[in-house]
PDB file of C-alpha atoms in Angstrom:
ATOM      1  CA  MET X   1      49.717  80.469  28.680  1.00 57.00           C
ATOM      2  CA  SER X   2      46.922  79.117  30.785  1.00 56.00           C
ATOM      3  CA  HIS X   3      43.397  80.396  31.344  1.00 57.00           C
ATOM      4  CA  GLU X   4      44.543  82.022  34.594  1.00 66.00           C
ATOM      5  CA  ASP X   5      47.175  84.031  32.717  1.00 73.00           C
ATOM      6  CA  TYR X   6      44.433  85.671  30.662  1.00 87.00           C
ATOM      7  CA  GLN X   7      42.211  86.820  33.542  1.00 88.00           C
ATOM      8  CA  SER X   8      42.879  90.538  33.031  1.00 90.00           C
ATOM      9  CA  VAL X   9      42.142  90.480  29.302  1.00 94.00           C
ATOM     10  CA  ILE X  10      39.120  88.207  29.813  1.00 94.00           C
ATOM     11  CA  LYS X  11      37.695  90.772  32.256  1.00 95.00           C
ATOM     12  CA  THR X  12      38.346  93.603  29.779  1.00 96.00           C
ATOM     13  CA  LEU X  13      36.767  91.628  26.920  1.00 97.00           C
ATOM     14  CA  HIS X  14      33.696  90.959  29.040  1.00 97.00           C
ATOM     15  CA  GLU X  15      33.388  94.625  30.030  1.00 97.00           C
ATOM     16  CA  CYS X  16      33.676  95.667  26.373  1.00 98.00           C
ATOM     17  CA  MET X  17      31.078  93.125  25.264  1.00 98.00           C
ATOM     18  CA  THR X  18      28.684  94.349  27.970  1.00 98.00           C
ATOM     19  CA  ALA X  19      29.231  98.013  27.034  1.00 98.00           C
ATOM     20  CA  CYS X  20      28.647  97.244  23.347  1.00 98.00           C
ATOM     21  CA  ASN X  21      25.454  95.329  24.064  1.00 97.00           C
ATOM     22  CA  HIS X  22      24.166  98.195  26.207  1.00 97.00           C
ATOM     23  CA  CYS X  23      25.116 100.771  23.558  1.00 97.00           C
ATOM     24  CA  TYR X  24      23.487  98.676  20.831  1.00 96.00           C
ATOM     25  CA  ASP X  25      20.229  98.490  22.771  1.00 96.00           C
ATOM     26  CA  ALA X  26      20.292 102.182  23.708  1.00 95.00           C
ATOM     27  CA  CYS X  27      21.081 103.259  20.119  1.00 95.00           C
ATOM     28  CA  LEU X  28      18.000 101.418  18.892  1.00 93.00           C
ATOM     29  CA  LYS X  29      15.930 103.639  21.195  1.00 94.00           C
ATOM     30  CA  GLU X  30      17.407 106.937  19.954  1.00 88.00           C
ATOM     31  CA  ASP X  31      15.176 109.328  17.989  1.00 88.00           C
ATOM     32  CA  ASP X  32      17.333 109.156  14.851  1.00 88.00           C
ATOM     33  CA  VAL X  33      18.121 105.443  14.606  1.00 87.00           C
ATOM     34  CA  LYS X  34      19.227 105.849  10.982  1.00 90.00           C
ATOM     35  CA  MET X  35      22.030 108.175  12.122  1.00 89.00           C
ATOM     36  CA  MET X  36      23.124 105.473  14.599  1.00 93.00           C
ATOM     37  CA  ALA X  37      23.246 102.646  12.013  1.00 94.00           C
ATOM     38  CA  GLU X  38      27.045 102.354  11.840  1.00 95.00           C
ATOM     39  CA  CYS X  39      27.338 102.545  15.623  1.00 96.00           C
ATOM     40  CA  ILE X  40      24.746  99.793  16.008  1.00 96.00           C
ATOM     41  CA  ARG X  41      26.456  97.594  13.409  1.00 97.00           C
ATOM     42  CA  LEU X  42      29.880  97.987  15.008  1.00 97.00           C
ATOM     43  CA  ASP X  43      28.449  97.417  18.494  1.00 97.00           C
ATOM     44  CA  ARG X  44      27.219  94.008  17.283  1.00 97.00           C
ATOM     45  CA  GLU X  45      30.509  93.139  15.585  1.00 97.00           C
ATOM     46  CA  CYS X  46      32.511  94.172  18.629  1.00 98.00           C
ATOM     47  CA  ALA X  47      30.322  92.396  21.180  1.00 98.00           C
ATOM     48  CA  ASP X  48      30.477  89.204  19.113  1.00 98.00           C
ATOM     49  CA  ILE X  49      34.258  89.165  18.639  1.00 98.00           C
ATOM     50  CA  CYS X  50      34.865  90.010  22.306  1.00 98.00           C
ATOM     51  CA  ALA X  51      32.566  87.176  23.407  1.00 97.00           C
ATOM     52  CA  TYR X  52      34.275  84.786  21.007  1.00 98.00           C
ATOM     53  CA  LEU X  53      37.790  85.718  22.110  1.00 97.00           C
ATOM     54  CA  GLU X  54      36.762  85.493  25.773  1.00 96.00           C
ATOM     55  CA  GLN X  55      35.536  81.941  25.184  1.00 95.00           C
ATOM     56  CA  ALA X  56      38.544  81.023  23.049  1.00 95.00           C
ATOM     57  CA  LEU X  57      40.982  82.164  25.738  1.00 94.00           C
ATOM     58  CA  GLY X  58      39.065  80.088  28.273  1.00 89.00           C
ATOM     59  CA  ARG X  59      39.712  76.984  26.211  1.00 89.00           C
ATOM     60  CA  ASN X  60      43.353  77.938  25.546  1.00 89.00           C
ATOM     61  CA  THR X  61      43.014  78.489  21.804  1.00 91.00           C
ATOM     62  CA  PRO X  62      46.190  78.145  19.721  1.00 93.00           C
ATOM     63  CA  PHE X  63      45.071  81.233  17.742  1.00 95.00           C
ATOM     64  CA  VAL X  64      45.475  83.834  20.494  1.00 94.00           C
ATOM     65  CA  SER X  65      47.570  86.247  18.455  1.00 95.00           C
ATOM     66  CA  GLU X  66      45.414  86.104  15.329  1.00 97.00           C
ATOM     67  CA  LEU X  67      42.106  86.446  17.181  1.00 97.00           C
ATOM     68  CA  ALA X  68      43.454  89.213  19.414  1.00 97.00           C
ATOM     69  CA  GLN X  69      44.566  91.176  16.340  1.00 98.00           C
ATOM     70  CA  VAL X  70      41.115  90.912  14.740  1.00 98.00           C
ATOM     71  CA  CYS X  71      39.490  91.837  18.039  1.00 98.00           C
ATOM     72  CA  ALA X  72      41.755  94.883  18.424  1.00 98.00           C
ATOM     73  CA  THR X  73      40.863  96.086  14.932  1.00 98.00           C
ATOM     74  CA  ILE X  74      37.099  95.743  15.517  1.00 98.00           C
ATOM     75  CA  CYS X  75      37.232  97.254  19.024  1.00 98.00           C
ATOM     76  CA  GLU X  76      39.172 100.239  17.719  1.00 98.00           C
ATOM     77  CA  ALA X  77      36.688 100.781  14.869  1.00 98.00           C
ATOM     78  CA  CYS X  78      33.754 100.555  17.276  1.00 98.00           C
ATOM     79  CA  GLY X  79      35.391 102.861  19.797  1.00 98.00           C
ATOM     80  CA  ASN X  80      36.157 105.463  17.148  1.00 97.00           C
ATOM     81  CA  GLU X  81      32.582 105.344  15.827  1.00 97.00           C
ATOM     82  CA  CYS X  82      31.063 105.592  19.305  1.00 96.00           C
ATOM     83  CA  LYS X  83      33.291 108.604  20.103  1.00 96.00           C
ATOM     84  CA  LYS X  84      31.483 110.532  17.339  1.00 95.00           C
ATOM     85  CA  HIS X  85      28.180 110.438  19.249  1.00 94.00           C
ATOM     86  CA  ASN X  86      27.458 112.536  22.338  1.00 91.00           C
ATOM     87  CA  HIS X  87      25.182 110.001  24.007  1.00 93.00           C
ATOM     88  CA  ASP X  88      26.436 108.812  27.385  1.00 94.00           C
ATOM     89  CA  HIS X  89      26.118 105.162  26.364  1.00 95.00           C
ATOM     90  CA  CYS X  90      28.244 105.796  23.251  1.00 96.00           C
ATOM     91  CA  GLN X  91      30.951 107.586  25.215  1.00 96.00           C
ATOM     92  CA  LYS X  92      31.131 104.780  27.801  1.00 97.00           C
ATOM     93  CA  CYS X  93      31.220 102.204  25.022  1.00 97.00           C
ATOM     94  CA  ALA X  94      34.011 104.073  23.244  1.00 97.00           C
ATOM     95  CA  GLU X  95      36.076 104.060  26.420  1.00 98.00           C
ATOM     96  CA  ALA X  96      35.566 100.308  26.947  1.00 98.00           C
ATOM     97  CA  CYS X  97      36.296  99.519  23.297  1.00 98.00           C
ATOM     98  CA  LEU X  98      39.497 101.531  23.116  1.00 98.00           C
ATOM     99  CA  LYS X  99      40.752 100.012  26.373  1.00 97.00           C
ATOM    100  CA  CYS X 100      39.974  96.552  25.024  1.00 97.00           C
ATOM    101  CA  ALA X 101      41.707  97.326  21.725  1.00 98.00           C
ATOM    102  CA  GLU X 102      44.885  98.218  23.595  1.00 96.00           C
ATOM    103  CA  GLU X 103      44.781  95.010  25.670  1.00 95.00           C
ATOM    104  CA  CYS X 104      44.196  92.951  22.531  1.00 96.00           C
ATOM    105  CA  LYS X 105      47.111  94.642  20.730  1.00 96.00           C
ATOM    106  CA  ARG X 106      49.385  93.673  23.626  1.00 93.00           C
ATOM    107  CA  LEU X 107      48.038  90.131  23.508  1.00 93.00           C
ATOM    108  CA  ALA X 108      48.585  89.926  19.734  1.00 92.00           C
ATOM    109  CA  SER X 109      52.230  90.998  19.925  1.00 89.00           C
TER     110      SER X 109
END
C-alpha cells in the first residue's frame, strides 16, 4: 500500500494523538492528580505510539501489521482507562482512542 492508501487511518491516528495530549495536559491540572496517574501514563503511551505509527505509515514501513496491532492494544487500554473518569477531556479521549483501536485492528488484519 502507498501513503495515500493510509490517509484515513493517518487522520484517525493524528486525532487520537491530539486527544491524548490534551487529556494528558488536562489530567495534570485536576485536583486529584494521583487518582489520574494511570490515565496520564496511558495518555503518554498512546500519543507516542500513534505518532510513531503515523510517521511509519508515511514512510511505508514494512511493519504495518505488527505496529498496528501494538497501537490497537495501547489505544484500547487508554480508551478503557479514560472511560472510567467523568471529565470531559477523558470522555473525548476515550472516544478517540477506541475509534483508533478499531482502525488499527483492521489495519493489522
